[in-house]
């Protein structure tokens, strides 16, 4: 199964200012999430972010906030975003069943969101190089559990090339510049 820019929505889970300093390889996660957001914008893929208890963990990282639309954040208290009515309403409005996930922590909020979405019948695609946890071991365990539950595991570049489908599209050079 290939990703499709017409069927995908990008969800960036909890890449927040006060949480990221504790996340292993946080710069990689934030950089790849930004690349995904820029690629999504170029290719017409809807995207939004979630924030876990922003009063405590702060807002979405500034570098990512700048890439989101004004209404591009859904606040949550549940670890699984899919247990929040506002999140499910956003997905319903968008009307797409292929959910591309990035964010933190891989073994908590990202994993619980992925497992819940799979349970609801969504096709979940996890961008492994755009997720992490406080420890690499927890990130690896979270990714393994999502894979076992049916999530497709991909990289940032895989997502972008699958969304593009062809090299003769107008956005090709701009997307290619994102990964060079």
CSV table of C-alpha atoms in Angstrom, one decimal:
chain,number,residue,atom,x,y,z
A,1,UNK,CA,0.0,0.0,0.0
A,2,UNK,CA,1.4,3.3,-1.1
A,3,UNK,CA,0.8,6.7,0.6
A,4,UNK,CA,-1.4,9.1,-1.3
A,5,UNK,CA,-1.4,12.9,-1.0
A,6,UNK,CA,-5.1,12.7,-1.7
A,7,UNK,CA,-5.8,10.2,1.1
A,8,UNK,CA,-3.3,11.3,3.8
A,9,UNK,CA,-3.4,13.7,6.7
A,10,UNK,CA,-0.3,14.5,8.7
A,11,UNK,CA,-0.6,14.6,12.5
A,12,UNK,CA,2.3,15.9,14.5
A,13,UNK,CA,1.9,14.6,18.1
A,14,UNK,CA,3.1,16.6,21.0
A,15,UNK,CA,6.4,18.1,19.8
A,16,UNK,CA,6.3,20.8,22.6
A,17,UNK,CA,8.7,23.3,23.9
A,18,UNK,CA,9.1,22.0,27.5
A,19,UNK,CA,9.1,18.3,26.5
A,20,UNK,CA,11.6,18.3,23.6
A,21,UNK,CA,14.8,18.9,25.7
A,22,UNK,CA,14.2,15.6,27.4
A,23,UNK,CA,13.6,13.7,24.1
A,24,UNK,CA,16.4,11.6,22.6
A,25,UNK,CA,17.5,13.0,19.3
A,26,UNK,CA,15.0,15.8,19.6
A,27,UNK,CA,16.7,17.9,16.8
A,28,UNK,CA,16.2,15.0,14.3
A,29,UNK,CA,12.6,14.6,15.3
A,30,UNK,CA,11.8,18.4,15.1
A,31,UNK,CA,13.7,18.7,11.8
A,32,UNK,CA,12.0,15.8,10.1
A,33,UNK,CA,8.6,16.9,11.4
A,34,UNK,CA,9.2,20.3,9.9
A,35,UNK,CA,10.2,18.7,6.6
A,36,UNK,CA,7.0,16.7,6.6
A,37,UNK,CA,4.9,19.8,7.4
A,38,UNK,CA,6.6,21.7,4.5
A,39,UNK,CA,6.2,18.8,2.1
A,40,UNK,CA,2.5,18.5,3.2
A,41,UNK,CA,1.9,22.2,2.4
A,42,UNK,CA,3.6,21.9,-1.0
A,43,UNK,CA,1.6,18.8,-1.9
A,44,UNK,CA,-1.8,19.7,-0.5
A,45,UNK,CA,-1.8,17.3,2.4
A,46,UNK,CA,-3.8,18.6,5.4
A,47,UNK,CA,-1.7,18.7,8.6
A,48,UNK,CA,-2.2,19.6,12.2
A,49,UNK,CA,-0.5,19.1,15.6
A,50,UNK,CA,-1.6,18.0,19.0
A,51,UNK,CA,-0.5,19.4,22.3
A,52,UNK,CA,-0.6,17.4,25.5
A,53,UNK,CA,-1.5,19.6,28.4
A,54,UNK,CA,0.1,22.8,26.9
A,55,UNK,CA,-0.2,24.7,30.2
A,56,UNK,CA,2.4,22.3,31.7
A,57,UNK,CA,4.4,21.2,28.6
A,58,UNK,CA,4.2,24.5,26.7
A,59,UNK,CA,3.0,25.0,23.1
A,60,UNK,CA,4.2,23.2,20.0
A,61,UNK,CA,7.9,24.0,19.2
A,62,UNK,CA,8.1,27.4,17.5
A,63,UNK,CA,9.8,26.0,14.4
A,64,UNK,CA,6.7,23.8,13.8
A,65,UNK,CA,4.1,26.3,15.0
A,66,UNK,CA,5.2,28.6,12.2
A,67,UNK,CA,4.4,25.9,9.6
A,68,UNK,CA,0.9,25.3,10.9
A,69,UNK,CA,-2.3,27.1,10.0
A,70,UNK,CA,-3.8,29.4,12.6
A,71,UNK,CA,-6.2,26.6,13.7
A,72,UNK,CA,-3.5,24.0,13.4
A,73,UNK,CA,-3.4,22.7,17.0
A,74,UNK,CA,-5.7,20.4,18.9
A,75,UNK,CA,-5.2,20.4,22.7
A,76,UNK,CA,-5.6,17.2,24.6
A,77,UNK,CA,-5.4,15.7,28.0
A,78,UNK,CA,-5.7,12.0,27.0
A,79,UNK,CA,-2.5,10.4,26.0
A,80,UNK,CA,-4.3,9.0,22.9
A,81,UNK,CA,-5.4,11.9,20.7
A,82,UNK,CA,-8.1,9.6,19.4
A,83,UNK,CA,-9.8,9.8,22.8
A,84,UNK,CA,-10.3,13.5,22.4
A,85,UNK,CA,-13.6,14.6,20.7
A,86,UNK,CA,-11.9,17.6,19.1
A,87,UNK,CA,-9.3,15.4,17.5
A,88,UNK,CA,-11.8,13.0,16.1
A,89,UNK,CA,-14.0,15.9,14.9
A,90,UNK,CA,-10.9,17.4,13.1
A,91,UNK,CA,-10.3,14.0,11.3
A,92,UNK,CA,-13.9,13.7,10.4
A,93,UNK,CA,-14.0,17.2,8.9
A,94,UNK,CA,-10.8,16.4,6.9
A,95,UNK,CA,-12.4,13.1,5.7
A,96,UNK,CA,-9.2,11.1,5.1
A,97,UNK,CA,-8.4,7.6,6.4
A,98,UNK,CA,-4.6,7.5,6.0
A,99,UNK,CA,-3.0,9.0,9.0
A,100,UNK,CA,0.7,9.8,8.9
A,101,UNK,CA,2.1,10.2,12.4
A,102,UNK,CA,5.2,12.0,13.7
A,103,UNK,CA,6.0,13.2,17.2
A,104,UNK,CA,6.7,12.3,20.8
A,105,UNK,CA,6.8,10.3,22.9
A,106,UNK,CA,6.9,7.2,20.6
A,107,UNK,CA,5.9,4.8,23.4
A,108,UNK,CA,3.2,6.9,25.0
A,109,UNK,CA,1.1,9.5,23.1
A,110,UNK,CA,2.2,8.5,19.6
A,111,UNK,CA,1.7,4.8,20.3
A,112,UNK,CA,-1.6,5.2,22.1
A,113,UNK,CA,-2.9,7.5,19.3
A,114,UNK,CA,-1.7,5.0,16.6
A,115,UNK,CA,-3.3,2.0,18.4
A,116,UNK,CA,-6.6,3.8,18.9
A,117,UNK,CA,-6.7,5.0,15.3
A,118,UNK,CA,-6.0,1.4,14.1
A,119,UNK,CA,-8.9,0.2,16.3
A,120,UNK,CA,-11.2,2.8,14.7
A,121,UNK,CA,-10.3,1.6,11.2
A,122,UNK,CA,-7.8,4.2,10.1
A,123,UNK,CA,-4.7,3.3,8.1
A,124,UNK,CA,-1.8,4.4,10.3
A,125,UNK,CA,1.6,5.2,8.9
A,126,UNK,CA,4.4,6.0,11.4
A,127,UNK,CA,7.3,8.1,10.4
A,128,UNK,CA,10.1,6.4,12.4
A,129,UNK,CA,12.7,9.1,11.9
A,130,UNK,CA,10.3,11.7,13.0
A,131,UNK,CA,9.4,10.1,16.4
A,132,UNK,CA,11.3,9.5,19.6
A,133,UNK,CA,11.0,9.1,23.4
A,134,UNK,CA,13.1,10.1,26.4
A,135,UNK,CA,15.1,6.9,25.9
A,136,UNK,CA,15.9,5.2,22.6
A,137,UNK,CA,14.8,1.8,24.2
A,138,UNK,CA,11.3,3.1,24.8
A,139,UNK,CA,11.1,4.6,21.3
A,140,UNK,CA,12.1,1.2,19.8
A,141,UNK,CA,9.5,-0.6,21.9
A,142,UNK,CA,6.8,1.8,20.9
A,143,UNK,CA,7.6,1.5,17.2
A,144,UNK,CA,7.7,-2.3,17.5
A,145,UNK,CA,4.3,-2.4,19.2
A,146,UNK,CA,2.8,-0.1,16.6
A,147,UNK,CA,4.2,-2.3,13.8
A,148,UNK,CA,2.8,-5.4,15.4
A,149,UNK,CA,-0.6,-3.8,15.7
A,150,UNK,CA,-0.6,-3.0,11.9
A,151,UNK,CA,1.0,0.4,11.6
A,152,UNK,CA,3.1,0.8,8.5
A,153,UNK,CA,6.6,2.1,9.4
A,154,UNK,CA,8.3,4.6,7.0
A,155,UNK,CA,10.8,7.4,6.8
A,156,UNK,CA,10.4,11.1,6.1
A,157,UNK,CA,11.8,10.6,2.6
A,158,UNK,CA,9.5,7.6,1.9
A,159,UNK,CA,6.5,9.8,2.8
A,160,UNK,CA,7.5,12.7,0.6
A,161,UNK,CA,8.3,10.5,-2.5
A,162,UNK,CA,5.1,8.5,-2.1
A,163,UNK,CA,3.1,11.7,-1.8
A,164,UNK,CA,4.7,13.1,-5.0
A,165,UNK,CA,4.2,9.9,-7.0
A,166,UNK,CA,6.1,11.3,-10.0
A,167,UNK,CA,9.0,13.5,-10.9
A,168,UNK,CA,7.2,15.6,-13.4
A,169,UNK,CA,4.9,17.4,-10.9
A,170,UNK,CA,5.3,21.2,-10.3
A,171,UNK,CA,6.3,20.7,-6.6
A,172,UNK,CA,9.0,18.1,-7.3
A,173,UNK,CA,12.1,20.4,-7.1
A,174,UNK,CA,10.8,22.2,-4.0
A,175,UNK,CA,10.1,18.9,-2.2
A,176,UNK,CA,13.5,17.6,-3.3
A,177,UNK,CA,15.1,20.7,-1.9
A,178,UNK,CA,13.6,19.8,1.5
A,179,UNK,CA,15.5,16.6,1.8
A,180,UNK,CA,18.8,17.7,0.3
